[in-house]
XYZ file of C-alpha atoms in Angstrom:
518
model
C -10.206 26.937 20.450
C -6.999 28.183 20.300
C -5.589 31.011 18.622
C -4.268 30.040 14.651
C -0.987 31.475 15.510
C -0.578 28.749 18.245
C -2.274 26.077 15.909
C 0.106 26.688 13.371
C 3.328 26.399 15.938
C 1.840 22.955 16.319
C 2.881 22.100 12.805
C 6.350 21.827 12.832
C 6.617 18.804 15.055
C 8.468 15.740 13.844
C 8.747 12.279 14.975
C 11.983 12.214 16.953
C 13.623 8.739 17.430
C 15.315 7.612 20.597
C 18.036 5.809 20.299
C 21.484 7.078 19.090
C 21.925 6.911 15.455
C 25.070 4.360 14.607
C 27.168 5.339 11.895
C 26.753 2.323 9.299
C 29.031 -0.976 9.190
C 30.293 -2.200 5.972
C 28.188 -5.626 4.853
C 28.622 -8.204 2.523
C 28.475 -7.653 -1.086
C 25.035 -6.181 -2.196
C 22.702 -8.599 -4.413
C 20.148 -5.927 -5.988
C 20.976 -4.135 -9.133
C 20.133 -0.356 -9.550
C 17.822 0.572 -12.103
C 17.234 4.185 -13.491
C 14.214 6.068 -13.105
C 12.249 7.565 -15.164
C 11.878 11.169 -15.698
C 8.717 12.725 -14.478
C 6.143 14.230 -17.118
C 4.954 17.900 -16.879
C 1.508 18.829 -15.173
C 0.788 21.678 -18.509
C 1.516 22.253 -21.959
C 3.384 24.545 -23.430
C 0.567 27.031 -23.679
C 0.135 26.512 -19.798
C -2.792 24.654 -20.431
C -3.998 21.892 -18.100
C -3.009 18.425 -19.116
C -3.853 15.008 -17.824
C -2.598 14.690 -14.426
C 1.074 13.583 -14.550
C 1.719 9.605 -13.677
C 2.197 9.170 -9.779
C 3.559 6.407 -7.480
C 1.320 4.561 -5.456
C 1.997 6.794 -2.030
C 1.590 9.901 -4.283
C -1.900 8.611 -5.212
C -3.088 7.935 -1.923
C -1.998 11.308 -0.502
C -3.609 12.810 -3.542
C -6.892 11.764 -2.868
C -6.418 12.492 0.685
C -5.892 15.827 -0.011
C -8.368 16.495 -2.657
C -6.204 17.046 -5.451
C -6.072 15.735 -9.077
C -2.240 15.261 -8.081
C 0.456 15.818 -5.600
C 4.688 15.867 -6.561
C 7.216 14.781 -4.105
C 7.957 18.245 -2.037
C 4.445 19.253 -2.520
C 2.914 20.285 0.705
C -0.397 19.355 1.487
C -3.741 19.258 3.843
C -3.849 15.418 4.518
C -7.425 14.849 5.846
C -6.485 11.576 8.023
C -8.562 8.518 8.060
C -7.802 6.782 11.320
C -5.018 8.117 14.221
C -3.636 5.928 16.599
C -2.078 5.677 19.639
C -0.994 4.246 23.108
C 0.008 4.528 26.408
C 3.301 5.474 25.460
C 2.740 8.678 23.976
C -1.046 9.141 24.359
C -0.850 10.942 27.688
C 1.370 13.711 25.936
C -0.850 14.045 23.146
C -4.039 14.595 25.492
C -2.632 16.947 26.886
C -1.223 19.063 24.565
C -4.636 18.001 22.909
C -6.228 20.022 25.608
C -3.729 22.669 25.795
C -4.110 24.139 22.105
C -7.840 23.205 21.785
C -9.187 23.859 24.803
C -10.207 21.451 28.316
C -13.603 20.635 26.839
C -12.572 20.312 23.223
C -13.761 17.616 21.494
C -11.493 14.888 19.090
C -12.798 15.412 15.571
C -14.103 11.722 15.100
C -14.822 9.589 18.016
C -14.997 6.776 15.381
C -11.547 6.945 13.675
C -9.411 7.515 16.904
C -8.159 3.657 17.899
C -6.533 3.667 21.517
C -4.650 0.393 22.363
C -2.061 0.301 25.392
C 0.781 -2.344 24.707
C 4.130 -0.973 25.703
C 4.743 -1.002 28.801
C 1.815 -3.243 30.459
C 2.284 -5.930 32.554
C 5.070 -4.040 35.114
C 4.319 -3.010 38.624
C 5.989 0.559 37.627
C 3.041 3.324 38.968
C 4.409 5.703 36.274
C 3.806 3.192 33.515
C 0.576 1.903 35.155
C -0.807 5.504 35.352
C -0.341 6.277 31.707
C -2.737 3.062 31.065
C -4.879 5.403 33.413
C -5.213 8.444 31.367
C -5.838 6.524 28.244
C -8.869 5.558 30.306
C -9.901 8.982 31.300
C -9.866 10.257 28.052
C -11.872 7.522 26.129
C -14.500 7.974 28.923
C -14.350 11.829 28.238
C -14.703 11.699 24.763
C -16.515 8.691 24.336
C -14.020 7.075 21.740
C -15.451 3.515 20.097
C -12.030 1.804 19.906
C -10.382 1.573 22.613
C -8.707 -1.877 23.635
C -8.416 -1.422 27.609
C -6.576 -3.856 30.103
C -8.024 -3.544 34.187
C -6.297 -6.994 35.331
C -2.858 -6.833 34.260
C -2.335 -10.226 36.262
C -4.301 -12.087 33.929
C -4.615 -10.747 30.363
C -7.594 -13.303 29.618
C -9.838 -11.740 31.848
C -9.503 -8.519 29.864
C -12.155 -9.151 26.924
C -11.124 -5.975 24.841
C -7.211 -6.167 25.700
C -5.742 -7.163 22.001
C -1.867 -6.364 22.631
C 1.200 -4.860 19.889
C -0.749 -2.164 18.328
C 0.548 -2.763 14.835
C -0.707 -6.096 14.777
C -4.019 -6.120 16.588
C -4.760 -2.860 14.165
C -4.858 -5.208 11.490
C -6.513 -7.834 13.118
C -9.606 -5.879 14.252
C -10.331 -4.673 10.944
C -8.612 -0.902 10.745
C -6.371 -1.159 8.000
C -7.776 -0.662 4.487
C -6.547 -0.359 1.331
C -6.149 3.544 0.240
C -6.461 5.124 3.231
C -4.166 7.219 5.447
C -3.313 6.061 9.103
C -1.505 8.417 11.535
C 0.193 6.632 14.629
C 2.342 7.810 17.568
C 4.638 5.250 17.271
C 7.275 4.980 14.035
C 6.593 1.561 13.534
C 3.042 3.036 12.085
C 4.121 2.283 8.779
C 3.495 -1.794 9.200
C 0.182 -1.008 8.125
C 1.323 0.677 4.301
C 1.433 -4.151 3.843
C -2.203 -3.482 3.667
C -1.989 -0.854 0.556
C -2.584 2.635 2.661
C -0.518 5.318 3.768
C 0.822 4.538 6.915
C 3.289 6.819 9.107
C 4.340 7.483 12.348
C 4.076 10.952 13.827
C 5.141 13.116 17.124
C 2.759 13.844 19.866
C 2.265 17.207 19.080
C 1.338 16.742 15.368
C -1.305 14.199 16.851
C -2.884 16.390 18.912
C -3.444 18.306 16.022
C -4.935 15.861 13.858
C -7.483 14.193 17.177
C -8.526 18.168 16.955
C -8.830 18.652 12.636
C -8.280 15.289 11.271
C -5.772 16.510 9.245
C -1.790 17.254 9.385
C 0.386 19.319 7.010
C 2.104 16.572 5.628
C 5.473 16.974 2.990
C 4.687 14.652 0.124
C 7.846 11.636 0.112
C 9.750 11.486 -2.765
C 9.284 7.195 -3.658
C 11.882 4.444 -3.935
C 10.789 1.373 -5.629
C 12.325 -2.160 -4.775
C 11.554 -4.968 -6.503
C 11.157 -8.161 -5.426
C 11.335 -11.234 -8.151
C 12.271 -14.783 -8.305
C 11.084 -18.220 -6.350
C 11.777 -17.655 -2.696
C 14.261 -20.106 -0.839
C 12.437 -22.019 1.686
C 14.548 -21.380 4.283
C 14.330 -17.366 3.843
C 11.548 -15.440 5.929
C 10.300 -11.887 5.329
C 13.006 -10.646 7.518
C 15.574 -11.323 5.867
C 14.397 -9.611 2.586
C 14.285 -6.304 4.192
C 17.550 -6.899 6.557
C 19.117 -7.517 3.548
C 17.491 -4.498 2.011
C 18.521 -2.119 4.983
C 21.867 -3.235 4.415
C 21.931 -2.015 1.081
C 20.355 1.381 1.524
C 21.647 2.313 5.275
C 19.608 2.859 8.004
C 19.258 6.209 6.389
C 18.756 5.267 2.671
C 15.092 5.891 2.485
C 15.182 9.101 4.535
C 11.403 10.861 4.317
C 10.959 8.368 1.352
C 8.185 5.789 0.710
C 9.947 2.661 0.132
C 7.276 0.947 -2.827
C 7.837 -2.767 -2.657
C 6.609 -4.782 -5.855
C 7.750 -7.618 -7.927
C 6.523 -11.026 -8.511
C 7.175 -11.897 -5.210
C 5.254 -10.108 -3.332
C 2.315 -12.787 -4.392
C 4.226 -15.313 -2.588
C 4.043 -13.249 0.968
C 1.435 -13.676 3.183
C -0.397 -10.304 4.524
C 1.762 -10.930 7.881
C 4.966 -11.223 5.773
C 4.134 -8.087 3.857
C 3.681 -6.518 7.434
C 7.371 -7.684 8.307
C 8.336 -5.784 5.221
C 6.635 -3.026 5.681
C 7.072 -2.529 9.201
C 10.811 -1.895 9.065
C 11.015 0.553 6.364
C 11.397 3.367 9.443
C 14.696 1.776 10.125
C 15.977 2.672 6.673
C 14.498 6.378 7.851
C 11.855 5.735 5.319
C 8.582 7.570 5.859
C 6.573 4.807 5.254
C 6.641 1.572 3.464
C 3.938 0.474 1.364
C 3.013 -2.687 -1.015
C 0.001 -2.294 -3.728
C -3.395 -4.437 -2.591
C -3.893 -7.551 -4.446
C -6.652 -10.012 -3.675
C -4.455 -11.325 -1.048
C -4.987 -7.861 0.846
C -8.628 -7.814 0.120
C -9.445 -11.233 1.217
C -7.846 -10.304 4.405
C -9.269 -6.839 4.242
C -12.896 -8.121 3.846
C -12.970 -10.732 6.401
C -12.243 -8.469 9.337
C -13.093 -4.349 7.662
C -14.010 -2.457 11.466
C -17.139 -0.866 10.327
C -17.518 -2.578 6.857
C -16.052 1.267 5.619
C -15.705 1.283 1.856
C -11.639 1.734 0.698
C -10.495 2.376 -2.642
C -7.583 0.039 -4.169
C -4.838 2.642 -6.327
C -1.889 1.427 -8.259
C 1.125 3.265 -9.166
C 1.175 4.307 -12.977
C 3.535 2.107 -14.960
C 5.714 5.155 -15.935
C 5.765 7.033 -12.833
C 8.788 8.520 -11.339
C 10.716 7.228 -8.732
C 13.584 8.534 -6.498
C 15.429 5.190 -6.818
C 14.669 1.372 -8.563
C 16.376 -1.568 -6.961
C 15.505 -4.994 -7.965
C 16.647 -8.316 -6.173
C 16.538 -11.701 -7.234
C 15.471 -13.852 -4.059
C 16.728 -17.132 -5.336
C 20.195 -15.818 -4.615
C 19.804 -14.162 -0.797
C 20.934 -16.275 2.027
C 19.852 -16.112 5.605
C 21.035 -12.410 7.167
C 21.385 -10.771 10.541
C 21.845 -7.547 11.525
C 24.756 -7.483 14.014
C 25.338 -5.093 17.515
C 24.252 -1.529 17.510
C 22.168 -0.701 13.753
C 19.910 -2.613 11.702
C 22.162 -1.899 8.712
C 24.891 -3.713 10.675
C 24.552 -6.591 8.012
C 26.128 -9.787 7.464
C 25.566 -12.993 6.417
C 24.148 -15.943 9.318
C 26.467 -18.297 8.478
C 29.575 -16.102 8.574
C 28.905 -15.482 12.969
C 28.834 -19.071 13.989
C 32.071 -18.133 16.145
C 29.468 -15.932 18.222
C 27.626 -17.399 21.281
C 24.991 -16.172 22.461
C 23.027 -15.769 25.912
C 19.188 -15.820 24.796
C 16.801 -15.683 22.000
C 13.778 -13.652 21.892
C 10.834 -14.274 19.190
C 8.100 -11.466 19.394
C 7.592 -8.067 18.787
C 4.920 -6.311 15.822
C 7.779 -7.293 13.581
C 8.713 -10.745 14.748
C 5.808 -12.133 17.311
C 2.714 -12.585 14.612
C 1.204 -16.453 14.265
C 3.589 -17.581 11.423
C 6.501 -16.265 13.160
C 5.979 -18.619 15.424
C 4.827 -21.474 13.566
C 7.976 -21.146 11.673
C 10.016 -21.137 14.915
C 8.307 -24.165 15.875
C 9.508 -25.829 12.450
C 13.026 -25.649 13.458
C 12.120 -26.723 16.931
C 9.985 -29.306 16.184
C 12.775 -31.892 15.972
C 15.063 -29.675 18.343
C 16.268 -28.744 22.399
C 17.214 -25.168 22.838
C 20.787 -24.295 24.762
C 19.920 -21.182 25.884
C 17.063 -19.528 27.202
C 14.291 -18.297 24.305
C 11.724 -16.175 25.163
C 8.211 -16.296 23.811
C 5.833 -12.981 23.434
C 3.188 -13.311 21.279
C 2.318 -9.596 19.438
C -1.886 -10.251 20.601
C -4.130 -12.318 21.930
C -4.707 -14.072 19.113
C -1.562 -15.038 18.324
C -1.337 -16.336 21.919
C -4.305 -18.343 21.237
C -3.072 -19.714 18.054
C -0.251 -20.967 20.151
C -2.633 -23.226 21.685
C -4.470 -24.052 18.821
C -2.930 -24.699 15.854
C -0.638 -28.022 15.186
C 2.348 -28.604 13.496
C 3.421 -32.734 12.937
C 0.440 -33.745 16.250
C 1.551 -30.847 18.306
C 0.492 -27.772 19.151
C 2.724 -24.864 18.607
C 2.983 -24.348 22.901
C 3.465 -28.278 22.959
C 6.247 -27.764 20.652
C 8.249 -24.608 22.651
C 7.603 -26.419 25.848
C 9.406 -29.914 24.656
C 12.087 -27.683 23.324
C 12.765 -25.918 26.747
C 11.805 -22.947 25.861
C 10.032 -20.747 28.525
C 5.921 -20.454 28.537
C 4.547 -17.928 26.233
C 3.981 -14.418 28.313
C 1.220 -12.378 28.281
C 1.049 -10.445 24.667
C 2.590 -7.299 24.667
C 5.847 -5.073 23.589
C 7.370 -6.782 26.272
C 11.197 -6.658 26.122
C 11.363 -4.802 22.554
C 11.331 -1.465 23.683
C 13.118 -2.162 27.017
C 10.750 -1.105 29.712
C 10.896 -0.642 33.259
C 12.841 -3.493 35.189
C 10.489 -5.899 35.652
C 9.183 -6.138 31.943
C 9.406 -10.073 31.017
C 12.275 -11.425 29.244
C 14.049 -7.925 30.005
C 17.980 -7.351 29.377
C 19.283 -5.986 32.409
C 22.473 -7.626 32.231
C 25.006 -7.011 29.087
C 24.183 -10.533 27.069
C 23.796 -11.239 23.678
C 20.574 -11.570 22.537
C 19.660 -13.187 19.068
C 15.596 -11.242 18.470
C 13.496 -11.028 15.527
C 12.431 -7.338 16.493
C 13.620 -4.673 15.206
C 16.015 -2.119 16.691
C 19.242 -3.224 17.964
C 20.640 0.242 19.055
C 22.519 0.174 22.494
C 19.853 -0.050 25.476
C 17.191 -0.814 23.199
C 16.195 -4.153 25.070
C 17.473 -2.846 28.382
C 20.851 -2.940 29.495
C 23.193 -0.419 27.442
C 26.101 -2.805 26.928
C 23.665 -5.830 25.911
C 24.343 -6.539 22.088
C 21.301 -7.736 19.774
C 21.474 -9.547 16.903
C 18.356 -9.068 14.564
C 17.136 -12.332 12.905
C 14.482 -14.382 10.956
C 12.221 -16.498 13.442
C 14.131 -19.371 11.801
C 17.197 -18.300 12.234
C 16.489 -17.075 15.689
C 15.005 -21.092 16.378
C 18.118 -22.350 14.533
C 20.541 -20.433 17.171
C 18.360 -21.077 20.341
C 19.181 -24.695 19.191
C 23.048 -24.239 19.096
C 23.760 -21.362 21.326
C 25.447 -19.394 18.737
C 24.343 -17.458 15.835
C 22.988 -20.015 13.224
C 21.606 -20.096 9.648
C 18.561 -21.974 9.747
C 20.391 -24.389 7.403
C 22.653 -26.023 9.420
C 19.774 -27.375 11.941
C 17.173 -28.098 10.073
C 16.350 -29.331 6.514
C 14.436 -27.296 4.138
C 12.612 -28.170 1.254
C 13.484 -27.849 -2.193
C 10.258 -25.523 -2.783
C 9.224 -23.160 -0.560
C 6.571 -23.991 2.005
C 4.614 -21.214 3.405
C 4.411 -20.819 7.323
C 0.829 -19.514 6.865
C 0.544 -23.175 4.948
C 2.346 -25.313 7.724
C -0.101 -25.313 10.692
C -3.520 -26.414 11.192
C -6.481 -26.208 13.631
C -5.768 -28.515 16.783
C -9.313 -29.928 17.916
C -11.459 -28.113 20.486
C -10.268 -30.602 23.535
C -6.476 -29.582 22.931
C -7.299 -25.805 23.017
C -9.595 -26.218 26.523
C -6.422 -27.262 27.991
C -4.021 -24.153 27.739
């Protein structure tokens, strides 16, 4: 064991992004109204006597409980005992080994059963560098005998791989190990997708992971909460994505800084758990430190159907007068199809308004953009469509890719549909070309094009090359502009209905015969 002093240098660690921060762009006229918030009560009398424990947000609740108190404040800092860490071969080889440094070369991880190991980023590359990380991952699971771990050997066929899943984010759900009420560490910032599912959720460096796979627990600064609400019928034509562009357009890309961004409203009920994930997944790009949306028996149908472990969870809600940093409300009957323009995902502006801009490529995937009804609403617009420019395909997991294959839309499977569009065969599910990668990563940017994506990061070099420009986009309105070649509302290809239909609703099971053939 190491000495405490050491331990405790261990502490101070924070997740450091790495891309450039770009100053914001002004965007189009904001369509959310501020609303005041309320003043927070006292935790004692006035004889100092203990009192009831003073209303909290939802995030305050679940940190609360994680760190055994009746209540935490934003500022408060507290022992978080952690219910699940993740990570991958990104940053897992740095946190073994500072693992290993502090704790010792035969230390042991505190809970074999709540560390979850899945390589994604940087897979299916002939780079040794990148290959050998995939390798240590490996080493160490066999070392400490970890239970999750979602391996690849065959990285020239993912389907021989029976434990590969793919994008972390999304096969974490999948397999069961996001629950309602708990708190999930991740090496990777995009942790936070998983706060959709009602938990805590946050990304975190390597050497404050190392620290938890030895204690379970982190010294964690409790987030001051900003609430957004979310009302009205939603268009038909307007996806997940473009609530929270719209939303980081608003705020900045550093309006939530070390915030929990609480999304509610009557809308939320209208969002499917892989919309809510959308949402939730891009609250790092406002700088928020995590994103979160209270469970509803949405969550825990999706929750119980899948629960890694059948582990019991716990379901809080935020107390109706609890006190938040900021309230914004938006009416979704009034937003319009956004993108977030070349180099910052605040870089907002209206679809419509940047028809005058062609563009060299599309690219659907990614933990944000890349889950099933992604592409089933892709598939809507291109149903009835060619694309002019090359669009690239990565499904987030394996089970996306499968649903490609298996689920119809109007006689034809989702694949049937990309492939009599033009667009290129699905690749093997991974990160692919969101995080750049080494140069032979599929659907790469090593040339400076124009990309239209429904990930999300567009800072420079994020997708490769450093002059390439990305514009961030709705699957739709990344289908719409593979259709025209230029950046496209959904609106002007393809025609919506009066009330919304669901993606999750659009699809259905192609029969067994169909599938066999993929």
């Amino acid at each position: 064991m190491a000495p405490a002093a050491q331990i405790v240098t261990m502490l101070g660690a924070t997740l450091t992004l790495c891309n450039a921060f770009v100053p914001p762009v002004p965007s189009t006229s904001p369509r959310f109204s501020k609303l005041a918030a309320p003043r927070r009560l006292a935790a004692a009398g006035a004889d100092g006597a203990s009192t009831k424990a003073p209303p909290m947000t939802l995030t305050e609740k679940i940190l609360a409980r994680a760190a055994g108190k009746e209540s935490v404040a934003p500022n408060d800092n507290v022992w978080v005992q952690a219910d699940n860490l993740m990570t991958h071969d990104v940053c897992g080889p740095g946190t073994f080994g500072l693992f290993k440094k502090e704790f010792g070369a035969n230390a042991k991880v505190w809970d074999r059963e709540r560390v979850l190991i899945i390589p994604d980023h940087y897979i299916f590359t002939s780079d040794p560098r990148a290959n050998r990380n995939v390798d240590i991952l490996r080493d160490f699971v066999q070392e400490q005998n970890i239970k999750y771990f979602y391996d690849i050997t065959d990285r020239g066929e993912f389907k021989a791989n029976p434990d590969y899943k793919g994008v972390c984010h999304v096969a974490l759900a999948q397999e069961g190990h996001t629950r309602p009420g708990e708190v999930l560490f991740g090496t990777d910032s995009h942790t936070c997708n998983a706060g959709a599912f009602g938990q805590f959720a946050t990304g975190i460096g390597n050497t404050d992971a190392a620290f938890v796979l030895g204690t379970g627990k982190l010294l964690l600064k409790v987030p001051a909460s900003m609430k957004f609400e979310l009302n009205g019928e939603i268009p038909d034509y307007l996806l997940a994505k473009d609530m929270i562009l719209q939303i980081i357009g608003d705020i900045g890309v550093a309006g939530a800084t070390y915030r929990a961004m609480e999304f509610g409203g009557n809308a939320i009920r209208q969002l499917s758990m892989e919309e809510r994930q959308t949402l939730c997944n891009m609250a790092i790009e406002a700088g928020g430190k995590n994103g979160i949306i209270p469970a509803d028996e949405v969550t825990t149908a999706y929750v119980d159907a899948r629960n890694a472990g059948s582990r019991p969870y716990t379901i809080f809600e935020a107390d109706p007068d609890a006190s938040y940093y900021a309230k914004y409300a938006y009416d979704l009957s009034s937003l319009e199809p956004v993108v977030a323009k070349p180099h910052s995902p605040d870089n907002r502006a209206l679809a419509r308004e940047c028809r005058d801009i062609k563009i060299d490529r599309v690219y659907i995937g990614s933990c944000t953009g890349g889950k099933t009804e992604d592409f089933v609403a892709a598939a809507r617009i291109l149903q009835q469509n060619k694309v002019s420019v090359p669009t690239f395909l990565v499904p987030a997991t394996r089970r996306v890719y499968d649903d490609l294959y298996s689920l119809t839309l109007g006689g034809r499977t989702l694949a049937q549909i990309f492939r009599d569009a033009g667009c290129i065969d699905p690749a093997s599910p991974s990160c692919a070309a969101c995080l750049g990668g080494p140069a032979d990563t599929f659907a790469r940017m090593n040339e400076p094009l124009l990309c239209v994506s429904t990930t999300n990061r567009n800072f420079p070099g994020r997708m490769g090359h450093k002059d390439a420009g990305i514009f961030l986009a709705s699957p739709y309105t990344a289908a719409a502009s593979a259709v025209t070649g230029y950046v496209t509302d959904p609106r002007e290809v393809f025609e919506f209905s009066q009330t919304r239909q669901p993606a999750e609703t659009l699809a259905t099971k192609a029969p067994a015969s169909v599938f066999a053939k993929k």
